[in-house]
Short mmCIF file of C-alpha atoms in Angstrom, two decimals:
data_model
loop_
_atom_site.label_atom_id
_atom_site.label_comp_id
_atom_site.label_asym_id
_atom_site.label_seq_id
_atom_site.Cartn_x
_atom_site.Cartn_y
_atom_site.Cartn_z
CA MET D 929 19.29 -27.77 0.23
CA ILE D 930 16.91 -27.51 2.67
CA LYS D 931 17.31 -30.32 5.98
CA ALA D 932 14.34 -31.68 6.38
CA THR D 933 14.30 -30.42 9.77
CA VAL D 934 12.59 -27.71 11.43
CA VAL D 935 14.39 -25.45 12.75
CA VAL D 936 12.28 -23.64 15.67
CA ALA D 937 12.79 -22.08 19.63
CA MET D 938 9.50 -23.10 20.20
CA LEU D 939 9.37 -26.52 19.90
CA ALA D 940 8.04 -28.60 22.77
CA ALA D 941 5.88 -31.45 23.60
CA ALA D 942 2.32 -30.76 23.27
CA ALA D 943 0.48 -30.63 26.51
CA SER D 944 -2.62 -32.50 27.58
CA VAL D 945 -4.83 -29.38 28.60
CA ALA D 946 -7.16 -27.71 26.55
CA ALA D 947 -4.73 -25.74 24.20
CA THR D 948 -4.22 -21.53 25.17
CA LEU D 949 -4.24 -20.22 20.64
CA THR D 950 -2.56 -17.17 20.68
CA GLU D 951 -2.52 -14.89 17.92
CA VAL D 952 0.76 -14.20 15.77
CA LEU D 953 2.02 -13.71 11.66
CA LEU D 954 3.27 -16.11 9.60
CA VAL D 955 5.41 -15.19 7.38
CA GLY D 956 6.34 -17.51 4.73
CA ASN D 957 9.21 -17.12 3.45
CA ASN D 958 8.97 -18.71 -0.29
CA TRP D 959 12.93 -19.27 -2.04
CA ASP D 960 14.11 -21.19 1.61
CA GLY D 961 10.43 -23.14 2.64
CA THR D 962 9.86 -21.74 5.90
CA ALA D 963 7.67 -19.66 8.04
CA THR D 964 9.34 -17.17 10.81
CA ILE D 965 6.20 -16.65 13.78
CA ILE D 966 6.14 -12.84 15.20
CA GLN D 967 4.10 -11.60 17.36
CA SER D 968 1.34 -9.65 16.08
CA THR D 969 1.11 -6.58 17.36
CA TYR D 970 4.24 -4.28 17.77
CA PRO D 971 7.41 -5.17 18.62
CA TYR D 972 7.08 -7.99 16.26
CA THR D 973 9.03 -10.39 18.01
CA LYS D 974 10.53 -13.24 16.41
CA LEU D 975 9.21 -16.09 18.05
CA GLY D 976 10.35 -19.32 15.95
CA LEU D 977 11.48 -20.60 12.17
CA VAL D 978 9.49 -23.43 11.29
CA ASN D 979 10.51 -25.71 8.46
CA LEU D 980 7.40 -26.34 5.91
CA VAL D 981 10.16 -28.77 3.72
CA PRO D 982 10.83 -31.30 5.73
CA ASP D 983 9.63 -34.25 3.20
CA TYR D 984 11.90 -31.47 0.66
CA ASP D 985 14.71 -35.16 -0.91
CA ALA D 986 11.30 -37.34 -1.36
CA ARG D 987 10.02 -34.81 -3.02
CA LYS D 988 12.12 -33.84 -5.49
CA GLN D 989 12.96 -37.86 -6.20
CA ALA D 990 9.33 -37.78 -6.78
CA ILE D 991 9.80 -35.27 -8.93
CA TYR D 992 12.73 -36.56 -11.29
CA LEU D 993 10.94 -39.77 -11.40
CA ASN D 994 8.11 -38.07 -13.49
CA PRO D 995 9.05 -36.12 -16.71
CA LEU D 996 6.53 -34.23 -16.53
CA ASN D 997 6.22 -32.90 -13.05
CA TYR D 998 10.17 -31.74 -13.67
CA ILE D 999 9.06 -30.34 -17.06
CA ILE D 1000 6.70 -27.69 -14.43
CA TYR D 1001 8.98 -27.62 -11.91
CA GLU D 1002 11.75 -26.00 -14.35
CA TYR D 1003 9.39 -23.84 -15.94
CA VAL D 1004 8.22 -22.65 -11.27
CA VAL D 1005 11.98 -22.04 -11.34
CA LEU D 1006 13.26 -20.46 -14.16
CA ASN D 1007 10.28 -18.49 -15.56
CA VAL D 1008 8.59 -17.59 -12.19
CA GLY D 1009 10.77 -17.94 -8.92
CA GLN D 1010 13.94 -16.57 -11.18
CA GLY D 1011 15.93 -19.05 -11.14
CA HIS D 1012 14.46 -20.11 -7.37
CA GLU D 1013 12.39 -22.40 -5.83
CA GLN D 1014 8.85 -21.73 -4.93
CA LEU D 1015 8.57 -23.12 -1.32
CA VAL D 1016 6.35 -21.72 -0.14
CA ASP D 1017 2.90 -19.00 -1.50
CA ASP D 1018 0.52 -19.16 1.04
CA LEU D 1019 0.10 -20.53 5.05
CA TYR D 1020 -2.48 -20.42 7.41
CA ALA D 1021 -2.67 -22.50 11.37
CA THR D 1022 -4.98 -26.07 11.76
CA PRO D 1023 -7.98 -24.48 14.46
CA ASP D 1024 -6.34 -26.07 17.30
CA GLY D 1025 -2.77 -23.98 16.50
CA GLN D 1026 -0.46 -27.38 15.70
CA SER D 1027 0.32 -27.64 12.42
CA ILE D 1028 0.65 -24.61 9.15
CA VAL D 1029 -0.91 -25.93 6.69
CA ALA D 1030 1.39 -24.12 3.43
CA SER D 1031 0.88 -24.23 -0.58
CA ARG D 1032 4.76 -24.49 -2.69
CA PRO D 1033 4.49 -24.30 -4.96
CA SER D 1034 7.41 -26.26 -6.54
CA PHE D 1035 6.48 -28.88 -4.93
CA GLY D 1036 2.38 -29.15 -6.91
CA ASP D 1037 0.86 -28.86 -3.26
CA VAL D 1038 -1.02 -28.54 -0.36
CA VAL D 1039 0.49 -29.22 3.24
CA SER D 1040 0.45 -29.52 7.07
CA VAL D 1041 3.58 -29.48 8.48
CA SER D 1042 2.88 -30.05 12.74
CA LEU D 1043 5.06 -28.44 15.20
CA VAL D 1044 4.48 -29.85 17.77
CA ASN D 1045 7.55 -33.06 15.89
CA GLY D 1046 7.76 -31.28 12.70
CA SER D 1047 7.05 -33.65 10.06
CA VAL D 1048 3.77 -33.91 7.60
CA ASN D 1049 0.46 -35.03 8.64
CA TRP D 1050 -0.63 -34.92 5.38
CA ARG D 1051 -0.12 -34.19 1.38
CA PHE D 1052 -2.54 -32.97 -1.14
CA ALA D 1053 -1.09 -32.88 -4.56
CA VAL D 1054 -3.03 -30.46 -6.66
CA ASP D 1055 -4.75 -30.69 -10.32
CA MET D 1056 -1.72 -30.43 -12.73
CA TYR D 1057 1.17 -30.11 -10.02
CA ARG D 1058 1.25 -25.92 -9.78
CA ALA D 1059 -0.12 -24.97 -5.66
CA ASP D 1060 -0.92 -20.89 -5.12
CA HIS D 1061 -2.74 -18.81 -3.02
CA MET D 1062 -4.93 -20.18 -0.52
CA ALA D 1063 -8.07 -19.30 1.54
CA ILE D 1064 -9.01 -20.06 4.93
CA SER D 1065 -13.32 -20.07 5.55
CA PRO D 1066 -13.98 -17.95 8.38
CA ASP D 1067 -15.20 -21.32 10.64
CA GLY D 1068 -11.50 -22.47 9.86
CA THR D 1069 -11.92 -26.00 9.40
CA LYS D 1070 -11.69 -25.81 5.68
CA VAL D 1071 -8.97 -24.14 3.60
CA VAL D 1072 -9.15 -23.48 -0.59
CA VAL D 1073 -6.45 -23.38 -2.75
CA SER D 1074 -5.66 -22.58 -6.95
CA ALA D 1075 -4.32 -24.50 -8.59
CA SER D 1076 -3.13 -22.46 -11.10
CA VAL D 1077 -2.33 -25.14 -13.98
CA ALA D 1078 -5.78 -26.91 -14.27
CA ASN D 1079 -8.37 -22.91 -13.65
CA THR D 1080 -9.16 -25.12 -10.71
CA VAL D 1081 -10.24 -24.37 -6.70
CA HIS D 1082 -9.98 -27.25 -3.98
CA ILE D 1083 -11.81 -26.88 -1.08
CA LEU D 1084 -10.02 -29.59 1.38
CA ASP D 1085 -10.49 -30.20 5.00
CA ILE D 1086 -7.91 -28.27 6.73
CA ASN D 1087 -7.51 -31.31 9.38
CA THR D 1088 -7.07 -34.61 7.06
CA GLY D 1089 -6.02 -32.95 4.20
CA VAL D 1090 -8.77 -34.94 2.19
CA GLN D 1091 -11.11 -33.18 -0.44
CA ILE D 1092 -13.97 -31.33 0.09
CA ALA D 1093 -14.82 -30.67 -3.28
CA LYS D 1094 -13.27 -29.17 -6.23
CA ALA D 1095 -14.23 -25.95 -8.43
CA ASN D 1096 -13.66 -26.08 -12.07
CA PRO D 1097 -13.12 -24.51 -14.37
CA THR D 1098 -11.97 -21.04 -13.10
CA GLY D 1099 -10.23 -18.23 -15.51
CA ASP D 1100 -7.11 -19.35 -16.63
CA LYS D 1101 -4.59 -18.66 -13.74
CA PRO D 1102 -7.07 -18.98 -11.04
CA HIS D 1103 -4.94 -16.97 -7.88
CA GLU D 1104 -6.32 -15.14 -4.95
CA ASN D 1105 -9.07 -16.62 -2.90
CA PHE D 1106 -11.99 -14.94 -0.40
CA PHE D 1107 -14.67 -16.92 1.39
CA ILE D 1108 -16.50 -13.35 1.49
CA ASN D 1109 -19.68 -12.29 3.41
CA ASN D 1110 -19.02 -15.06 6.26
CA GLY D 1111 -18.36 -17.94 4.02
CA SER D 1112 -21.73 -17.86 1.90
CA GLN D 1113 -20.17 -17.50 -1.52
CA ILE D 1114 -15.92 -17.74 -2.20
CA TRP D 1115 -14.69 -15.89 -5.16
CA ASN D 1116 -11.76 -16.22 -7.29
CA MET D 1117 -9.97 -14.34 -9.20
CA ALA D 1118 -8.09 -15.85 -12.60
CA ILE D 1119 -5.19 -13.45 -13.23
CA GLY D 1120 -4.65 -14.72 -17.20
CA ASN D 1121 -0.82 -16.36 -18.58
CA VAL D 1122 1.28 -13.52 -16.37
CA ASP D 1123 4.13 -15.46 -17.13
CA THR D 1124 5.09 -14.32 -20.78
CA ALA D 1125 6.30 -11.42 -22.04
CA LEU D 1126 3.78 -10.33 -24.71
CA ASP D 1127 2.97 -7.41 -21.97
CA SER D 1128 2.08 -4.40 -24.27
CA PRO D 1129 -1.68 -3.31 -25.14
CA SER D 1130 -1.94 -4.61 -27.70
CA GLU D 1131 -1.39 -7.39 -26.23
CA ASP D 1132 -3.40 -8.10 -24.07
CA TRP D 1133 -6.19 -10.62 -25.86
CA THR D 1134 -2.82 -13.42 -24.81
CA LYS D 1135 -2.83 -13.10 -21.23
CA GLY D 1136 -6.68 -15.00 -21.24
CA ASP D 1137 -9.89 -15.42 -19.05
CA ARG D 1138 -9.63 -13.48 -16.87
CA HIS D 1139 -12.48 -13.21 -14.53
CA ILE D 1140 -13.76 -13.51 -10.91
CA THR D 1141 -15.43 -17.24 -10.88
CA LYS D 1142 -17.68 -16.73 -7.49
CA ILE D 1143 -18.04 -20.28 -5.98
CA ASP D 1144 -22.00 -21.53 -4.02
CA GLY D 1145 -20.53 -21.17 0.02
CA LYS D 1146 -22.39 -24.78 0.73
CA ASN D 1147 -22.11 -27.53 -2.36
CA PHE D 1148 -19.17 -25.33 -4.05
CA SER D 1149 -21.02 -25.17 -7.25
CA ILE D 1150 -20.67 -22.24 -9.47
CA VAL D 1151 -22.66 -20.19 -9.13
CA GLY D 1152 -21.54 -16.82 -11.62
CA THR D 1153 -19.09 -15.05 -12.57
CA ILE D 1154 -17.35 -11.15 -12.81
CA ASN D 1155 -15.67 -10.03 -15.61
CA MET D 1156 -13.63 -6.72 -15.09
CA ARG D 1157 -13.43 -6.25 -18.43
CA THR D 1158 -16.77 -4.63 -19.27
CA ARG D 1159 -17.26 -3.19 -16.17
CA LEU D 1160 -13.74 -1.46 -16.28
CA ASP D 1161 -14.83 -0.05 -20.35
CA ALA D 1162 -18.54 1.20 -19.02
CA ALA D 1163 -15.91 3.66 -17.23
CA GLY D 1164 -13.91 4.54 -20.04
CA TYR D 1165 -11.52 2.52 -19.18
CA ASP D 1166 -10.35 -0.28 -22.22
CA TYR D 1167 -7.79 -2.27 -22.19
CA THR D 1168 -5.44 0.10 -23.38
CA LYS D 1169 -5.84 2.48 -20.02
CA LEU D 1170 -6.00 -1.07 -17.13
CA SER D 1171 -5.70 -4.34 -17.75
CA ASN D 1172 -9.43 -6.72 -16.07
CA ALA D 1173 -6.81 -8.91 -14.01
CA ILE D 1174 -7.36 -8.65 -10.59
CA ARG D 1175 -3.98 -9.39 -8.48
CA PRO D 1176 -4.30 -8.72 -4.54
CA ALA D 1177 -8.36 -7.72 -3.17
CA THR D 1178 -9.64 -6.04 -0.08
CA PHE D 1179 -13.61 -5.36 1.28
CA LEU D 1180 -15.13 -3.31 3.05
CA PRO D 1181 -16.10 -5.08 6.53
CA ASN D 1182 -19.67 -5.12 4.76
CA TRP D 1183 -19.02 -7.30 1.95
CA THR D 1184 -20.33 -4.08 -0.82
CA LYS D 1185 -17.14 -2.38 -1.78
CA MET D 1186 -14.46 -4.64 -3.38
CA TYR D 1187 -10.81 -2.30 -3.49
CA PHE D 1188 -9.00 -4.41 -5.89
CA GLN D 1189 -4.99 -3.90 -7.70
CA VAL D 1190 -4.98 -5.18 -11.60
CA SER D 1191 -1.52 -5.84 -13.47
CA PHE D 1192 0.47 -3.18 -15.04
CA PHE D 1193 -1.27 -0.76 -12.76
CA ASN D 1194 0.50 1.28 -9.95
CA GLY D 1195 -3.07 2.05 -8.02
CA VAL D 1196 -6.35 0.85 -6.57
CA ILE D 1197 -9.81 0.51 -7.97
CA GLU D 1198 -12.96 0.76 -6.01
CA TYR D 1199 -15.47 -2.14 -7.34
CA ASP D 1200 -19.18 -1.50 -5.74
CA VAL D 1201 -20.72 -5.38 -4.98
CA LEU D 1202 -23.98 -4.16 -5.13
CA ALA D 1203 -24.53 -2.16 -8.25
CA ASP D 1204 -21.88 -4.28 -9.94
CA ASN D 1205 -19.93 -0.76 -11.38
CA ILE D 1206 -16.31 0.50 -10.68
CA THR D 1207 -16.69 3.85 -9.22
CA ARG D 1208 -13.06 5.15 -8.59
CA VAL D 1209 -9.63 5.22 -10.05
CA LEU D 1210 -6.66 6.14 -8.00
CA THR D 1211 -3.41 6.04 -9.96
CA LEU D 1212 -0.71 6.67 -7.31
CA PRO D 1213 3.09 7.78 -7.75
CA GLU D 1214 5.89 6.29 -10.41
CA ASN D 1215 9.25 5.59 -9.64
CA PRO D 1216 11.01 7.50 -11.59
CA ASN D 1217 13.93 4.86 -11.49
CA LEU D 1218 11.35 1.89 -12.88
CA SER D 1219 12.40 0.95 -16.27
CA THR D 1220 9.52 1.28 -18.78
CA ASP D 1221 9.67 -2.42 -20.29
CA ARG D 1222 6.75 -3.66 -18.87
CA THR D 1223 8.00 -7.77 -19.39
CA THR D 1224 10.21 -6.23 -16.63
CA TRP D 1225 7.78 -6.25 -14.14
CA LEU D 1226 7.49 -9.17 -12.25
CA LEU D 1227 4.68 -11.27 -13.22
CA ASP D 1228 2.68 -8.57 -14.24
CA SER D 1229 2.02 -6.93 -11.18
CA ARG D 1230 3.33 -3.89 -11.12
CA HIS D 1231 1.44 -3.46 -7.30
CA HIS D 1232 0.69 -6.38 -5.71
CA GLY D 1233 -0.49 -6.14 -1.96
CA ILE D 1234 -3.74 -4.56 -0.92
CA SER D 1235 -5.25 -3.77 2.92
CA MET D 1236 -7.48 -2.62 5.05
CA ASN D 1237 -8.00 -1.66 8.54
CA THR D 1238 -11.13 -3.08 10.10
CA ALA D 1239 -13.27 0.26 10.95
CA GLY D 1240 -13.11 0.32 6.69
CA THR D 1241 -11.21 2.85 6.79
CA LYS D 1242 -7.80 3.26 5.59
CA LEU D 1243 -6.25 1.21 2.55
CA CYS D 1244 -2.15 -0.52 2.74
CA VAL D 1245 -1.07 -0.31 -1.15
CA ALA D 1246 2.33 -2.23 -2.27
CA GLY D 1247 3.87 -0.44 -4.98
CA THR D 1248 5.11 -3.47 -5.58
CA MET D 1249 8.01 -2.81 -8.85
CA ASP D 1250 7.59 0.79 -7.51
CA ASN D 1251 9.32 0.05 -4.60
CA TYR D 1252 7.33 1.89 -2.02
CA THR D 1253 3.97 0.93 0.34
CA THR D 1254 1.29 4.12 1.66
CA ILE D 1255 -1.28 4.86 3.31
CA VAL D 1256 -4.79 5.81 1.61
CA ASP D 1257 -7.79 7.07 2.97
CA ILE D 1258 -10.77 5.44 1.24
CA GLY D 1259 -12.64 9.18 2.04
CA THR D 1260 -11.38 11.15 0.46
CA PHE D 1261 -9.25 8.24 -2.00
CA ALA D 1262 -5.50 10.13 -0.97
CA HIS D 1263 -2.82 8.07 -0.75
CA GLY D 1264 0.02 9.38 2.12
CA THR D 1265 3.94 9.48 2.73
CA LEU D 1266 5.51 6.73 0.47
CA VAL D 1267 7.09 4.72 2.16
CA ASP D 1268 10.51 3.45 0.84
CA ALA D 1269 10.28 -0.76 0.86
CA LYS D 1270 12.21 -3.45 -1.77
CA THR D 1271 9.55 -5.13 -3.42
CA PRO D 1272 6.71 -5.07 -0.88
CA TYR D 1273 4.52 -8.29 -2.46
CA TRP D 1274 1.78 -8.28 0.77
CA ALA D 1275 -0.15 -5.85 3.64
CA THR D 1276 -1.76 -7.39 6.11
CA ILE D 1277 -2.88 -6.57 9.20
CA ASN D 1278 -1.59 -7.12 11.97
CA GLY D 1279 -3.34 -8.23 15.38
CA ASP D 1280 -4.95 -4.50 16.33
CA SER D 1281 -5.14 -2.83 13.87
CA THR D 1282 -2.97 -0.39 14.81
CA ASP D 1283 -0.40 -1.22 11.86
CA CYS D 1284 -0.02 -2.59 8.62
CA VAL D 1285 2.77 -5.21 7.99
CA ILE D 1286 4.19 -5.47 4.82
CA SER D 1287 6.55 -8.13 3.30
CA GLU D 1288 9.31 -6.73 1.20
CA ALA D 1289 10.17 -9.36 -0.89
CA GLY D 1290 13.76 -8.00 -1.85
CA GLY D 1291 14.63 -6.75 1.18
CA ASN D 1292 14.35 -10.27 3.68
CA VAL D 1293 11.90 -8.41 6.21
CA VAL D 1294 8.56 -7.55 6.91
CA THR D 1295 7.26 -3.87 7.52
CA ALA D 1296 4.82 -2.78 9.50
CA ILE D 1297 3.79 0.93 9.08
CA SER D 1298 0.97 2.84 11.01
CA PHE D 1299 -2.25 3.47 9.89
CA ALA D 1300 -2.35 6.17 11.96
CA THR D 1301 1.01 8.42 10.63
CA GLY D 1302 1.94 6.69 7.44
CA GLU D 1303 4.68 6.31 8.67
CA LYS D 1304 7.15 3.34 8.92
CA ARG D 1305 7.72 1.95 12.36
CA ILE D 1306 9.62 -1.16 12.15
CA SER D 1307 11.37 -3.66 10.35
CA ILE D 1308 12.26 -7.31 11.10
CA PRO D 1309 14.29 -9.64 9.27
CA VAL D 1310 12.62 -12.42 7.77
CA GLY D 1311 13.89 -15.40 5.66
CA THR D 1312 14.44 -15.22 1.94
CA HIS D 1313 12.01 -13.51 -0.91
CA PRO D 1314 9.75 -13.46 2.22
CA GLN D 1315 5.44 -12.81 0.39
CA ARG D 1316 2.66 -13.96 1.93
CA VAL D 1317 1.99 -13.19 5.84
CA ARG D 1318 -0.84 -13.74 7.99
CA LYS D 1319 -2.41 -13.64 11.17
CA ALA D 1320 -2.90 -17.32 13.10
CA LEU D 1321 -3.78 -18.88 16.00
CA ILE D 1322 -1.01 -20.72 17.49
CA ASP D 1323 -1.29 -23.29 20.28
CA ALA D 1324 0.73 -21.17 23.46
CA SER D 1325 3.10 -24.16 24.28
CA LEU D 1326 4.42 -24.47 21.72
CA LEU D 1327 5.68 -21.06 21.42
#
């Protein structure tokens, strides 16, 4: 059991003067309920470890006293968490750099945890329990979270945890969120029922309604949808060839093209946002040691993790079940070296856009891969089952 303490090398009294913020990488260790804080650039020195479940005992007691929540909690542990509690899915820092906001699937909530004293500042319980991927607004004042069972996106004030609005219904099992075009819209990607064993192409219909929900960035009303099924069909990729369940995605700096992964596919799809069509599909190499039994692929996510350098010229692709990561040249759509990695589950860019940083969920490390050479630079041990890695600005006096 995780103790309700903060295990940090950085905690000190907050300075009375205005905070100086320093950029770091936050690594969410899903099965530990902690966040490892490291430098945002090479050599990625560890700066601290934060307990994001200081209320662990209280939350477990509340779960045991609520039969419905207990059923969902056990389902998440057994069917999503591979027998483990999912204690940190996604995480960001507050604008003052003095707290970390995290979604906690097994506890069905979003919390803000103080870096000053380790306590919970606020807690928001999502609809129908399970909290998943988040996104932070460009100005840092709002955080959105997918309530995956409720087909809902909650928009919260990041400082207070007060709900500003909620958008529903989304597609089935809302997942990734993006603030698009300087926050003019929020795009939510629904992935459908990824926790079943009905994984053959002939059973695609059982996965549910999978589409992008477009949410207005000001009044948070739903303003449209994009079902990638029709776009993939038009490009010659029907349901027997490619799923329309969008997993991680990334955009060109001008938002005109999106690069995304889909369930069961080892590759990347390019979507022209303005023309509203599929323009290129890149199939990446298969690991010959990977079982062809799709039910053994973690939550349908053969490849799960993609990011882009700030110049918009290269992609970093995490080949999750194929156990590699590779850099892709956007111009040629050719991939580079296949860098060995143990279940890489997320990819982000570092502080100066020289490296892609991946979380190796099966290796309990994060690894930096050079955009320039496509080769591994360094691996940093973190906690158990790291997933999301996010850049953040933290109060330097607390480091």
